[in-house]
mmCIF file of C-alpha atoms and ligand atoms in Angstrom:
data_model
loop_
_atom_site.group_PDB
_atom_site.id
_atom_site.type_symbol
_atom_site.label_atom_id
_atom_site.label_comp_id
_atom_site.label_asym_id
_atom_site.label_seq_id
_atom_site.Cartn_x
_atom_site.Cartn_y
_atom_site.Cartn_z
ATOM 1 C CA MET A 515 105.070 63.516 109.860
ATOM 2 C CA PHE A 516 105.534 63.211 113.659
ATOM 3 C CA LYS A 517 108.905 63.808 115.192
ATOM 4 C CA ILE A 518 110.233 62.339 118.380
ATOM 5 C CA ASN A 519 111.875 64.102 121.275
ATOM 6 C CA ASP A 520 115.429 63.716 119.938
ATOM 7 C CA ASN A 521 116.883 64.227 123.414
ATOM 8 C CA TYR A 522 115.893 60.713 124.290
ATOM 9 C CA THR A 523 118.180 59.343 121.584
ATOM 10 C CA LYS A 524 121.096 61.111 123.205
ATOM 11 C CA LEU A 525 120.819 59.052 126.369
ATOM 12 C CA PRO A 526 123.753 56.612 126.524
ATOM 13 C CA GLY A 527 122.759 53.014 127.358
ATOM 14 C CA SER A 528 119.717 52.162 129.442
ATOM 15 C CA TYR A 529 118.758 53.233 133.015
ATOM 16 C CA LEU A 530 121.436 51.977 135.336
ATOM 17 C CA PHE A 531 119.278 49.572 137.283
ATOM 18 C CA SER A 532 117.685 48.168 134.102
ATOM 19 C CA THR A 533 121.202 47.422 132.757
ATOM 20 C CA ILE A 534 122.097 45.601 135.991
ATOM 21 C CA SER A 535 118.836 43.686 135.941
ATOM 22 C CA LYS A 536 119.537 42.533 132.361
ATOM 23 C CA LYS A 537 123.061 41.422 133.241
ATOM 24 C CA VAL A 538 121.837 39.436 136.245
ATOM 25 C CA ASN A 539 119.080 37.836 134.104
ATOM 26 C CA THR A 540 121.666 36.776 131.533
ATOM 27 C CA PHE A 541 123.798 35.280 134.343
ATOM 28 C CA THR A 542 120.888 33.320 135.865
ATOM 29 C CA THR A 543 119.926 31.944 132.513
ATOM 30 C CA ALA A 544 123.475 30.744 132.011
ATOM 31 C CA ASN A 545 123.706 29.495 135.575
ATOM 32 C CA PRO A 546 120.274 28.134 136.539
ATOM 33 C CA GLY A 547 119.880 27.529 140.259
ATOM 34 C CA ALA A 548 122.691 29.931 141.188
ATOM 35 C CA ASP A 549 121.982 31.301 144.701
ATOM 36 C CA ILE A 550 122.198 34.984 143.948
ATOM 37 C CA ILE A 551 122.049 37.652 146.657
ATOM 38 C CA ARG A 552 120.913 41.000 145.420
ATOM 39 C CA LEU A 553 122.388 44.028 147.152
ATOM 40 C CA GLY A 554 122.208 46.204 144.065
ATOM 41 C CA ILE A 555 119.106 48.372 143.749
ATOM 42 C CA GLY A 556 117.974 49.983 146.977
ATOM 43 C CA ASP A 557 114.772 48.090 147.243
ATOM 44 C CA VAL A 558 113.384 47.199 150.635
ATOM 45 C CA THR A 559 112.712 43.614 151.703
ATOM 46 C CA LEU A 560 110.759 43.904 154.934
ATOM 47 C CA PRO A 561 106.911 43.755 154.652
ATOM 48 C CA LEU A 562 104.924 46.908 155.317
ATOM 49 C CA ALA A 563 104.470 47.742 159.030
ATOM 50 C CA PRO A 564 101.358 46.291 160.698
ATOM 51 C CA LYS A 565 99.947 49.775 161.291
ATOM 52 C CA VAL A 566 100.252 50.551 157.594
ATOM 53 C CA ILE A 567 98.626 47.313 156.584
ATOM 54 C CA GLU A 568 95.758 47.981 159.026
ATOM 55 C CA ALA A 569 95.271 51.399 157.428
ATOM 56 C CA LEU A 570 95.339 49.941 153.922
ATOM 57 C CA HIS A 571 92.661 47.403 154.818
ATOM 58 C CA SER A 572 90.460 49.930 156.442
ATOM 59 C CA ALA A 573 90.842 52.328 153.503
ATOM 60 C CA VAL A 574 89.984 49.567 151.059
ATOM 61 C CA ASP A 575 86.793 48.940 153.049
ATOM 62 C CA GLU A 576 85.941 52.683 152.881
ATOM 63 C CA MET A 577 86.230 52.442 149.116
ATOM 64 C CA GLY A 578 83.614 49.728 149.108
ATOM 65 C CA THR A 579 80.749 51.695 150.666
ATOM 66 C CA LYS A 580 78.834 54.542 149.176
ATOM 67 C CA GLU A 581 79.179 56.773 152.229
ATOM 68 C CA THR A 582 82.944 56.627 152.466
ATOM 69 C CA PHE A 583 83.957 55.991 148.819
ATOM 70 C CA LYS A 584 86.511 58.468 147.438
ATOM 71 C CA GLY A 585 87.058 59.550 143.786
ATOM 72 C CA TYR A 586 89.770 61.897 142.689
ATOM 73 C CA ALA A 587 92.061 63.082 145.472
ATOM 74 C CA PRO A 588 92.469 66.867 146.125
ATOM 75 C CA ASP A 589 95.090 68.344 143.833
ATOM 76 C CA LEU A 590 97.821 68.717 146.456
ATOM 77 C CA GLY A 591 96.884 65.489 148.345
ATOM 78 C CA TYR A 592 94.573 64.820 151.276
ATOM 79 C CA GLU A 593 94.905 67.334 154.098
ATOM 80 C CA PHE A 594 95.139 64.554 156.740
ATOM 81 C CA LEU A 595 98.426 63.469 155.213
ATOM 82 C CA ARG A 596 99.796 66.944 154.533
ATOM 83 C CA GLN A 597 98.979 67.932 158.146
ATOM 84 C CA ALA A 598 100.778 64.844 159.442
ATOM 85 C CA ILE A 599 103.854 65.710 157.300
ATOM 86 C CA ALA A 600 103.826 69.369 158.343
ATOM 87 C CA ASP A 601 103.640 68.421 162.032
ATOM 88 C CA ASN A 602 105.978 65.474 162.102
ATOM 89 C CA ASP A 603 108.602 66.179 159.481
ATOM 90 C CA TYR A 604 108.831 69.893 159.871
ATOM 91 C CA LYS A 605 107.176 71.466 162.977
ATOM 92 C CA SER A 606 108.950 68.908 165.195
ATOM 93 C CA ARG A 607 112.195 70.304 163.794
ATOM 94 C CA GLY A 608 111.255 73.877 164.338
ATOM 95 C CA VAL A 609 110.273 74.515 160.667
ATOM 96 C CA ASP A 610 106.911 75.962 159.646
ATOM 97 C CA ILE A 611 105.669 74.538 156.349
ATOM 98 C CA ALA A 612 102.190 75.476 155.272
ATOM 99 C CA LEU A 613 99.848 72.726 153.995
ATOM 100 C CA ASP A 614 99.647 74.293 150.618
ATOM 101 C CA GLU A 615 103.442 74.098 150.308
ATOM 102 C CA ILE A 616 103.319 70.224 150.448
ATOM 103 C CA PHE A 617 102.464 68.328 147.287
ATOM 104 C CA ILE A 618 101.728 64.583 147.651
ATOM 105 C CA SER A 619 102.984 62.404 144.805
ATOM 106 C CA ASP A 620 103.649 58.850 143.781
ATOM 107 C CA GLY A 621 107.281 59.051 144.851
ATOM 108 C CA ALA A 622 110.545 60.926 144.972
ATOM 109 C CA LYS A 623 111.799 59.485 141.752
ATOM 110 C CA SER A 624 108.896 60.878 139.745
ATOM 111 C CA ASP A 625 109.147 64.254 141.524
ATOM 112 C CA SER A 626 112.901 64.560 141.028
ATOM 113 C CA GLY A 627 112.420 63.754 137.353
ATOM 114 C CA ASN A 628 109.283 65.924 136.836
ATOM 115 C CA ILE A 629 110.426 69.037 138.681
ATOM 116 C CA GLY A 630 112.397 70.114 135.655
ATOM 117 C CA ASP A 631 109.098 70.894 133.935
ATOM 118 C CA ILE A 632 108.849 74.201 135.732
ATOM 119 C CA PHE A 633 112.320 75.375 134.759
ATOM 120 C CA SER A 634 113.531 76.879 131.440
ATOM 121 C CA VAL A 635 115.593 74.644 129.197
ATOM 122 C CA ASP A 636 118.248 77.351 129.398
ATOM 123 C CA ASN A 637 119.158 76.583 133.028
ATOM 124 C CA LYS A 638 122.550 75.035 133.777
ATOM 125 C CA ILE A 639 122.434 72.271 136.275
ATOM 126 C CA ALA A 640 125.085 71.227 138.784
ATOM 127 C CA VAL A 641 125.165 67.650 140.132
ATOM 128 C CA CYS A 642 127.333 65.731 142.430
ATOM 129 C CA ASP A 643 129.549 63.141 140.729
ATOM 130 C CA PRO A 644 128.703 60.345 141.445
ATOM 131 C CA VAL A 645 124.958 61.022 141.425
ATOM 132 C CA TYR A 646 121.532 59.351 141.443
ATOM 133 C CA PRO A 647 121.138 58.941 137.620
ATOM 134 C CA VAL A 648 117.562 60.259 137.465
ATOM 135 C CA TYR A 649 118.663 63.870 137.948
ATOM 136 C CA VAL A 650 120.976 63.815 134.885
ATOM 137 C CA ASP A 651 118.881 61.513 132.672
ATOM 138 C CA THR A 652 115.771 63.584 133.089
ATOM 139 C CA ASN A 653 117.659 66.780 132.240
ATOM 140 C CA VAL A 654 118.940 65.053 129.135
ATOM 141 C CA MET A 655 115.357 64.214 128.194
ATOM 142 C CA ALA A 656 114.462 67.894 128.638
ATOM 143 C CA GLY A 657 117.376 69.057 126.410
ATOM 144 C CA ARG A 658 119.235 70.849 129.136
ATOM 145 C CA THR A 659 122.544 68.978 129.189
ATOM 146 C CA GLY A 660 124.297 69.742 125.884
ATOM 147 C CA VAL A 661 126.478 67.164 124.148
ATOM 148 C CA TYR A 662 127.634 63.903 125.617
ATOM 149 C CA ASP A 663 131.334 63.058 125.452
ATOM 150 C CA SER A 664 131.648 59.327 125.670
ATOM 151 C CA ALA A 665 135.380 59.550 126.564
ATOM 152 C CA THR A 666 134.799 61.599 129.652
ATOM 153 C CA GLU A 667 131.237 60.305 130.228
ATOM 154 C CA LYS A 668 130.217 63.938 130.796
ATOM 155 C CA TRP A 669 127.644 66.263 129.290
ATOM 156 C CA SER A 670 128.922 69.605 128.027
ATOM 157 C CA ASN A 671 126.307 71.733 129.790
ATOM 158 C CA VAL A 672 126.382 70.016 133.201
ATOM 159 C CA ILE A 673 128.523 71.157 136.077
ATOM 160 C CA TYR A 674 130.009 68.102 137.807
ATOM 161 C CA MET A 675 130.944 68.377 141.452
ATOM 162 C CA PRO A 676 133.281 65.568 142.224
ATOM 163 C CA CYS A 677 132.635 63.731 145.478
ATOM 164 C CA THR A 678 135.741 61.673 146.212
ATOM 165 C CA ASN A 679 137.694 60.324 149.068
ATOM 166 C CA ASP A 680 139.697 63.640 149.143
ATOM 167 C CA ASN A 681 136.615 65.639 150.063
ATOM 168 C CA ASN A 682 134.863 63.006 152.176
ATOM 169 C CA PHE A 683 132.403 62.473 149.335
ATOM 170 C CA ALA A 684 130.886 65.966 149.974
ATOM 171 C CA PRO A 685 130.662 68.407 147.015
ATOM 172 C CA GLU A 686 132.527 71.679 147.030
ATOM 173 C CA LEU A 687 130.989 74.924 145.776
ATOM 174 C CA PRO A 688 131.417 74.874 142.010
ATOM 175 C CA GLY A 689 133.780 77.187 140.214
ATOM 176 C CA GLU A 690 131.257 77.889 137.469
ATOM 177 C CA THR A 691 127.902 79.218 138.564
ATOM 178 C CA PRO A 692 124.901 76.909 138.131
ATOM 179 C CA ASP A 693 121.229 77.840 138.057
ATOM 180 C CA ILE A 694 119.876 74.581 139.430
ATOM 181 C CA ILE A 695 121.804 72.592 142.088
ATOM 182 C CA TYR A 696 120.902 69.002 142.851
ATOM 183 C CA LEU A 697 121.904 67.867 146.314
ATOM 184 C CA CYS A 698 120.992 64.607 148.027
ATOM 185 C CA PHE A 699 121.810 63.987 151.694
ATOM 186 C CA PRO A 700 122.218 61.454 153.156
ATOM 187 C CA ASN A 701 123.690 60.690 149.810
ATOM 188 C CA ASN A 702 122.764 58.133 147.276
ATOM 189 C CA PRO A 703 125.097 56.476 146.206
ATOM 190 C CA THR A 704 128.007 57.259 148.550
ATOM 191 C CA GLY A 705 126.056 57.286 151.872
ATOM 192 C CA SER A 706 127.835 60.476 152.877
ATOM 193 C CA THR A 707 126.294 63.364 154.753
ATOM 194 C CA ILE A 708 127.113 67.022 155.435
ATOM 195 C CA THR A 709 126.706 69.034 158.564
ATOM 196 C CA LYS A 710 124.094 71.724 159.101
ATOM 197 C CA ASP A 711 126.840 74.412 158.744
ATOM 198 C CA GLU A 712 127.984 72.897 155.467
ATOM 199 C CA LEU A 713 124.422 72.845 154.114
ATOM 200 C CA GLN A 714 124.006 76.412 155.265
ATOM 201 C CA ALA A 715 126.962 77.311 153.025
ATOM 202 C CA TRP A 716 125.079 75.866 150.059
ATOM 203 C CA VAL A 717 121.964 77.763 150.965
ATOM 204 C CA ASP A 718 123.964 81.013 151.307
ATOM 205 C CA TYR A 719 125.627 80.308 147.929
ATOM 206 C CA ALA A 720 122.271 79.589 146.236
ATOM 207 C CA LEU A 721 120.825 82.827 147.613
ATOM 208 C CA LYS A 722 123.842 84.862 146.468
ATOM 209 C CA GLU A 723 123.840 83.357 142.964
ATOM 210 C CA ARG A 724 120.008 83.306 142.675
ATOM 211 C CA ALA A 725 120.184 79.542 142.064
ATOM 212 C CA VAL A 726 117.667 76.971 143.229
ATOM 213 C CA ILE A 727 118.579 73.868 145.208
ATOM 214 C CA ILE A 728 116.642 70.714 144.564
ATOM 215 C CA TYR A 729 117.206 68.851 147.807
ATOM 216 C CA ASP A 730 116.524 65.125 147.804
ATOM 217 C CA ALA A 731 116.052 64.000 151.384
ATOM 218 C CA ALA A 732 114.780 60.510 150.632
ATOM 219 C CA TYR A 733 117.140 58.888 153.141
ATOM 220 C CA GLU A 734 116.556 61.413 155.964
ATOM 221 C CA ALA A 735 115.193 58.687 158.328
ATOM 222 C CA TYR A 736 118.581 56.963 158.331
ATOM 223 C CA ILE A 737 120.420 59.821 159.951
ATOM 224 C CA SER A 738 122.000 58.616 163.210
ATOM 225 C CA GLU A 739 124.474 61.374 163.998
ATOM 226 C CA ASP A 740 123.812 64.775 165.524
ATOM 227 C CA ASN A 741 124.400 67.892 163.513
ATOM 228 C CA VAL A 742 123.236 66.305 160.284
ATOM 229 C CA PRO A 743 120.257 68.288 158.973
ATOM 230 C CA HIS A 744 116.998 66.297 158.460
ATOM 231 C CA THR A 745 115.561 68.968 156.194
ATOM 232 C CA ILE A 746 117.168 71.813 154.254
ATOM 233 C CA TYR A 747 114.660 74.192 155.826
ATOM 234 C CA GLU A 748 116.622 73.891 159.059
ATOM 235 C CA CYS A 749 119.005 76.319 157.290
ATOM 236 C CA MET A 750 118.314 80.060 157.349
ATOM 237 C CA GLY A 751 117.016 81.391 154.012
ATOM 238 C CA ALA A 752 116.402 77.940 152.517
ATOM 239 C CA LYS A 753 112.691 78.706 151.915
ATOM 240 C CA GLU A 754 113.805 81.304 149.368
ATOM 241 C CA CYS A 755 116.071 78.989 147.436
ATOM 242 C CA ALA A 756 115.183 75.316 147.983
ATOM 243 C CA ILE A 757 112.742 72.644 146.956
ATOM 244 C CA GLU A 758 112.729 69.509 149.110
ATOM 245 C CA ILE A 759 111.782 66.077 147.866
ATOM 246 C CA ARG A 760 110.859 63.243 150.200
ATOM 247 C CA SER A 761 109.901 59.614 149.867
ATOM 248 C CA PHE A 762 108.016 56.966 151.821
ATOM 249 C CA SER A 763 109.933 54.214 150.030
ATOM 250 C CA LYS A 764 112.958 53.990 152.277
ATOM 251 C CA ASN A 765 111.588 55.150 155.658
ATOM 252 C CA ALA A 766 108.417 53.015 155.501
ATOM 253 C CA GLY A 767 109.018 50.407 152.863
ATOM 254 C CA PHE A 768 106.732 51.902 150.158
ATOM 255 C CA THR A 769 108.911 51.043 147.164
ATOM 256 C CA GLY A 770 106.095 48.956 145.764
ATOM 257 C CA THR A 771 103.269 51.062 147.194
ATOM 258 C CA ARG A 772 104.460 54.413 145.855
ATOM 259 C CA LEU A 773 104.175 57.624 147.871
ATOM 260 C CA GLY A 774 106.296 60.720 148.222
ATOM 261 C CA PHE A 775 105.964 64.483 148.427
ATOM 262 C CA THR A 776 107.639 67.739 147.395
ATOM 263 C CA VAL A 777 107.825 70.923 149.397
ATOM 264 C CA ILE A 778 107.916 74.233 147.585
ATOM 265 C CA PRO A 779 107.729 77.230 149.963
ATOM 266 C CA LYS A 780 105.833 80.224 148.717
ATOM 267 C CA GLU A 781 108.878 82.448 149.297
ATOM 268 C CA LEU A 782 110.656 80.624 146.483
ATOM 269 C CA LYS A 783 110.369 82.931 143.483
ATOM 270 C CA SER A 784 111.944 83.698 140.173
ATOM 271 C CA ASN A 785 111.515 87.433 139.905
ATOM 272 C CA ASP A 786 107.867 87.681 140.902
ATOM 273 C CA VAL A 787 106.756 84.216 139.862
ATOM 274 C CA SER A 788 106.236 81.778 142.638
ATOM 275 C CA LEU A 789 107.520 78.250 141.919
ATOM 276 C CA ASN A 790 104.844 76.925 144.288
ATOM 277 C CA SER A 791 102.121 78.172 141.914
ATOM 278 C CA LEU A 792 103.954 76.758 138.873
ATOM 279 C CA TRP A 793 104.238 73.318 140.473
ATOM 280 C CA ALA A 794 100.605 73.506 141.587
ATOM 281 C CA ARG A 795 99.666 74.201 138.014
ATOM 282 C CA ARG A 796 101.791 71.379 136.774
ATOM 283 C CA HIS A 797 100.549 68.974 139.418
ATOM 284 C CA GLY A 798 96.881 69.799 138.770
ATOM 285 C CA THR A 799 97.266 69.389 135.035
ATOM 286 C CA LYS A 800 99.480 66.378 134.734
ATOM 287 C CA PHE A 801 98.760 64.349 137.911
ATOM 288 C CA ASN A 802 95.645 63.028 139.476
ATOM 289 C CA GLY A 803 96.988 62.278 142.856
ATOM 290 C CA ALA A 804 98.299 59.289 144.814
ATOM 291 C CA PRO A 805 95.435 56.862 145.608
ATOM 292 C CA TYR A 806 93.365 57.569 148.769
ATOM 293 C CA ILE A 807 94.216 54.118 150.022
ATOM 294 C CA ILE A 808 97.938 54.839 149.805
ATOM 295 C CA GLN A 809 97.672 58.268 151.335
ATOM 296 C CA LYS A 810 95.838 56.663 154.259
ATOM 297 C CA ALA A 811 98.677 54.169 154.555
ATOM 298 C CA GLY A 812 101.094 57.105 154.521
ATOM 299 C CA ALA A 813 99.322 58.847 157.332
ATOM 300 C CA ALA A 814 99.540 55.659 159.386
ATOM 301 C CA VAL A 815 103.325 55.925 159.263
ATOM 302 C CA TYR A 816 103.008 59.098 161.400
ATOM 303 C CA THR A 817 100.884 57.490 164.147
ATOM 304 C CA GLU A 818 102.676 56.577 167.385
ATOM 305 C CA GLU A 819 102.620 52.797 166.524
ATOM 306 C CA GLY A 820 103.454 53.508 162.911
ATOM 307 C CA ARG A 821 106.524 55.531 163.872
ATOM 308 C CA LYS A 822 107.665 52.860 166.279
ATOM 309 C CA GLN A 823 107.272 50.087 163.711
ATOM 310 C CA THR A 824 108.871 51.921 160.890
ATOM 311 C CA GLN A 825 111.769 52.867 163.166
ATOM 312 C CA GLU A 826 112.307 49.184 163.890
ATOM 313 C CA GLN A 827 112.625 48.595 160.111
ATOM 314 C CA ILE A 828 115.174 51.368 159.811
ATOM 315 C CA ASP A 829 117.111 49.868 162.751
ATOM 316 C CA TYR A 830 117.018 46.483 161.039
ATOM 317 C CA TYR A 831 118.465 47.893 157.794
ATOM 318 C CA MET A 832 121.024 49.975 159.675
ATOM 319 C CA ASN A 833 122.139 46.783 161.437
ATOM 320 C CA ASN A 834 122.686 45.288 157.997
ATOM 321 C CA ALA A 835 124.693 48.366 157.084
ATOM 322 C CA LYS A 836 126.882 47.794 160.147
ATOM 323 C CA VAL A 837 127.354 44.159 159.154
ATOM 324 C CA ILE A 838 128.427 45.185 155.647
ATOM 325 C CA ARG A 839 130.581 48.025 156.759
ATOM 326 C CA GLU A 840 132.423 46.076 159.487
ATOM 327 C CA GLY A 841 132.668 42.889 157.447
ATOM 328 C CA LEU A 842 134.280 44.780 154.496
ATOM 329 C CA ILE A 843 136.667 46.646 156.704
ATOM 330 C CA ALA A 844 137.688 43.373 158.304
ATOM 331 C CA ALA A 845 138.220 42.010 154.774
ATOM 332 C CA GLY A 846 140.621 44.928 154.074
ATOM 333 C CA TYR A 847 138.264 47.068 151.946
ATOM 334 C CA SER A 848 138.318 50.829 152.119
ATOM 335 C CA VAL A 849 134.714 51.706 152.950
ATOM 336 C CA SER A 850 132.567 54.765 153.597
ATOM 337 C CA GLY A 851 128.798 55.386 154.155
ATOM 338 C CA GLY A 852 126.562 53.072 156.089
ATOM 339 C CA VAL A 853 126.371 55.271 159.198
ATOM 340 C CA ASN A 854 123.664 57.815 158.295
ATOM 341 C CA ALA A 855 122.510 55.987 155.163
ATOM 342 C CA PRO A 856 121.600 52.479 154.006
ATOM 343 C CA TYR A 857 124.378 52.528 151.349
ATOM 344 C CA ILE A 858 127.928 51.372 151.698
ATOM 345 C CA TRP A 859 130.438 52.777 149.230
ATOM 346 C CA LEU A 860 133.615 50.770 148.793
ATOM 347 C CA LYS A 861 136.767 51.112 146.794
ATOM 348 C CA THR A 862 137.203 48.255 144.337
ATOM 349 C CA PRO A 863 140.216 46.024 145.093
ATOM 350 C CA ASP A 864 143.276 45.581 142.836
ATOM 351 C CA ARG A 865 142.455 48.633 140.693
ATOM 352 C CA MET A 866 139.501 46.848 139.157
ATOM 353 C CA THR A 867 136.992 49.071 137.314
ATOM 354 C CA SER A 868 133.559 49.201 138.872
ATOM 355 C CA TRP A 869 132.077 46.919 136.142
ATOM 356 C CA GLU A 870 134.960 44.463 136.448
ATOM 357 C CA PHE A 871 134.293 44.227 140.198
ATOM 358 C CA PHE A 872 130.571 43.824 139.381
ATOM 359 C CA ASP A 873 131.330 40.785 137.166
ATOM 360 C CA TYR A 874 133.852 39.415 139.578
ATOM 361 C CA LEU A 875 131.437 39.638 142.551
ATOM 362 C CA LEU A 876 128.600 38.123 140.518
ATOM 363 C CA ASN A 877 130.676 35.274 139.150
ATOM 364 C CA GLU A 878 132.719 34.383 142.208
ATOM 365 C CA ALA A 879 130.413 35.289 145.089
ATOM 366 C CA LYS A 880 126.935 35.357 143.420
ATOM 367 C CA VAL A 881 126.460 38.817 144.972
ATOM 368 C CA VAL A 882 124.940 41.685 143.005
ATOM 369 C CA GLY A 883 125.920 45.253 143.757
ATOM 370 C CA THR A 884 125.938 48.530 141.809
ATOM 371 C CA PRO A 885 129.034 49.679 139.938
ATOM 372 C CA GLY A 886 130.065 53.178 141.097
ATOM 373 C CA SER A 887 130.815 54.282 137.570
ATOM 374 C CA GLY A 888 127.088 53.866 136.761
ATOM 375 C CA PHE A 889 126.523 56.916 138.930
ATOM 376 C CA GLY A 890 129.057 59.096 137.139
ATOM 377 C CA PRO A 891 132.743 59.299 136.145
ATOM 378 C CA SER A 892 133.995 59.950 139.648
ATOM 379 C CA GLY A 893 132.281 56.741 140.752
ATOM 380 C CA GLU A 894 134.766 54.719 138.687
ATOM 381 C CA GLY A 895 136.730 52.359 140.923
ATOM 382 C CA TYR A 896 133.939 52.313 143.476
ATOM 383 C CA PHE A 897 131.029 50.054 144.198
ATOM 384 C CA ARG A 898 127.778 50.355 146.149
ATOM 385 C CA LEU A 899 126.170 47.758 148.350
ATOM 386 C CA THR A 900 122.707 48.293 149.820
ATOM 387 C CA ALA A 901 121.621 47.490 153.362
ATOM 388 C CA PHE A 902 118.040 46.823 152.251
ATOM 389 C CA GLY A 903 118.471 43.018 151.926
ATOM 390 C CA THR A 904 117.433 40.528 154.585
ATOM 391 C CA TYR A 905 119.755 40.097 157.562
ATOM 392 C CA GLU A 906 120.485 36.527 156.634
ATOM 393 C CA ASN A 907 121.345 37.363 153.041
ATOM 394 C CA THR A 908 123.469 40.296 154.152
ATOM 395 C CA LEU A 909 125.511 38.078 156.549
ATOM 396 C CA GLU A 910 125.882 35.412 153.809
ATOM 397 C CA ALA A 911 126.936 38.002 151.233
ATOM 398 C CA ILE A 912 129.601 39.378 153.477
ATOM 399 C CA GLU A 913 130.860 35.899 154.325
ATOM 400 C CA ARG A 914 131.120 35.124 150.601
ATOM 401 C CA ILE A 915 132.993 38.405 149.917
ATOM 402 C CA LYS A 916 135.388 37.776 152.815
ATOM 403 C CA SER A 917 136.243 34.372 151.444
ATOM 404 C CA LEU A 918 137.115 35.597 147.965
HETATM 405 C C1 MLT B 1418 118.711 53.118 144.239
HETATM 406 O O1 MLT B 1418 119.057 51.930 144.301
HETATM 407 O O2 MLT B 1418 119.550 54.028 143.958
HETATM 408 C C2 MLT B 1418 117.372 53.470 144.463
HETATM 409 O O3 MLT B 1418 116.595 52.379 144.771
HETATM 410 C C3 MLT B 1418 116.786 54.114 143.321
HETATM 411 C C4 MLT B 1418 115.468 54.755 143.652
HETATM 412 O O4 MLT B 1418 115.045 54.933 144.739
HETATM 413 O O5 MLT B 1418 114.807 55.022 142.606
#
């Protein structure tokens, strides 16, 4: 008789954004015609940049002729894209990343979930609290997190690093030593960042403890301040202790197109075993590559026009972030984020729980956001709004919130 992976049955509830979507659907069924503004999930609203569309069309045409047709992509991804990444994302910041240290994928969510495949189930993970739920949920699926305590909403074998107003939403080095440390900067959900010196302290700590850092830099393109690192490899020694995960979703609007990559430097080893070779083995066996058409579109992001056009999109979203931030502050909310990230993190008013505020905002303002407690216990009493809506909807949402 077959047996299931019991770890899945330990997962409490459904995936955060699925729960929100179900709640909003129930509301719209009960209130047909309600003019709902969705600032919940961080999904982009601007169309793909013209240079990206041009590349997509031309790649589609290539697939239609015998001479230029492409079948399976190379294991690690097409060299033209890996070269563009190595030059633009790394060399331009003084970091040398070899082409065979870059693995093209269908996105950062998949990579941050799948990366656990190459680590023993015995590793202890440390996560920020609040945290992007994928890191914890996928470790639950792998059987790495121990027992869930519904009272504290914590797993027995996970080290939680609270990110609160008191520490500027930046984690402190944990008291208990982890094996795998998940960091995401600029941060989802709080929108916080850390300086290069602060990130260097994490790298030094990981090297000392022989821990590995899984660094999610999906929001790197939103950094506006100096001294905020764009890649963990700006830090000395990071190649020996860090994996970096990147996305095209937020910097180039590929949420529906799917493209991302992971960097694993060859220096990163467990005893003598290189993690790069393990991930290459995993990638080759379990993944058949992002489509040629999409990789061509990704390469177009790095062209001069592509960079200009995608920067305009980022500026548009960051203007939304400013509208949200300033509007909420004017309305008396306590707010952070929204300066180096497309997320605004606010304290719920009148001691409302995160889910109470979610219901209140949906019912009274027809605005959807994300309850902070959905990201972890320290997110209770907080709420996230995304800057990825349209400008008009963002303005309208803030006006509605102000008039509550
Ligand atoms: C979010 O809203 O946190 C993001 O859209 C999730 C994701 O990128 O998967």
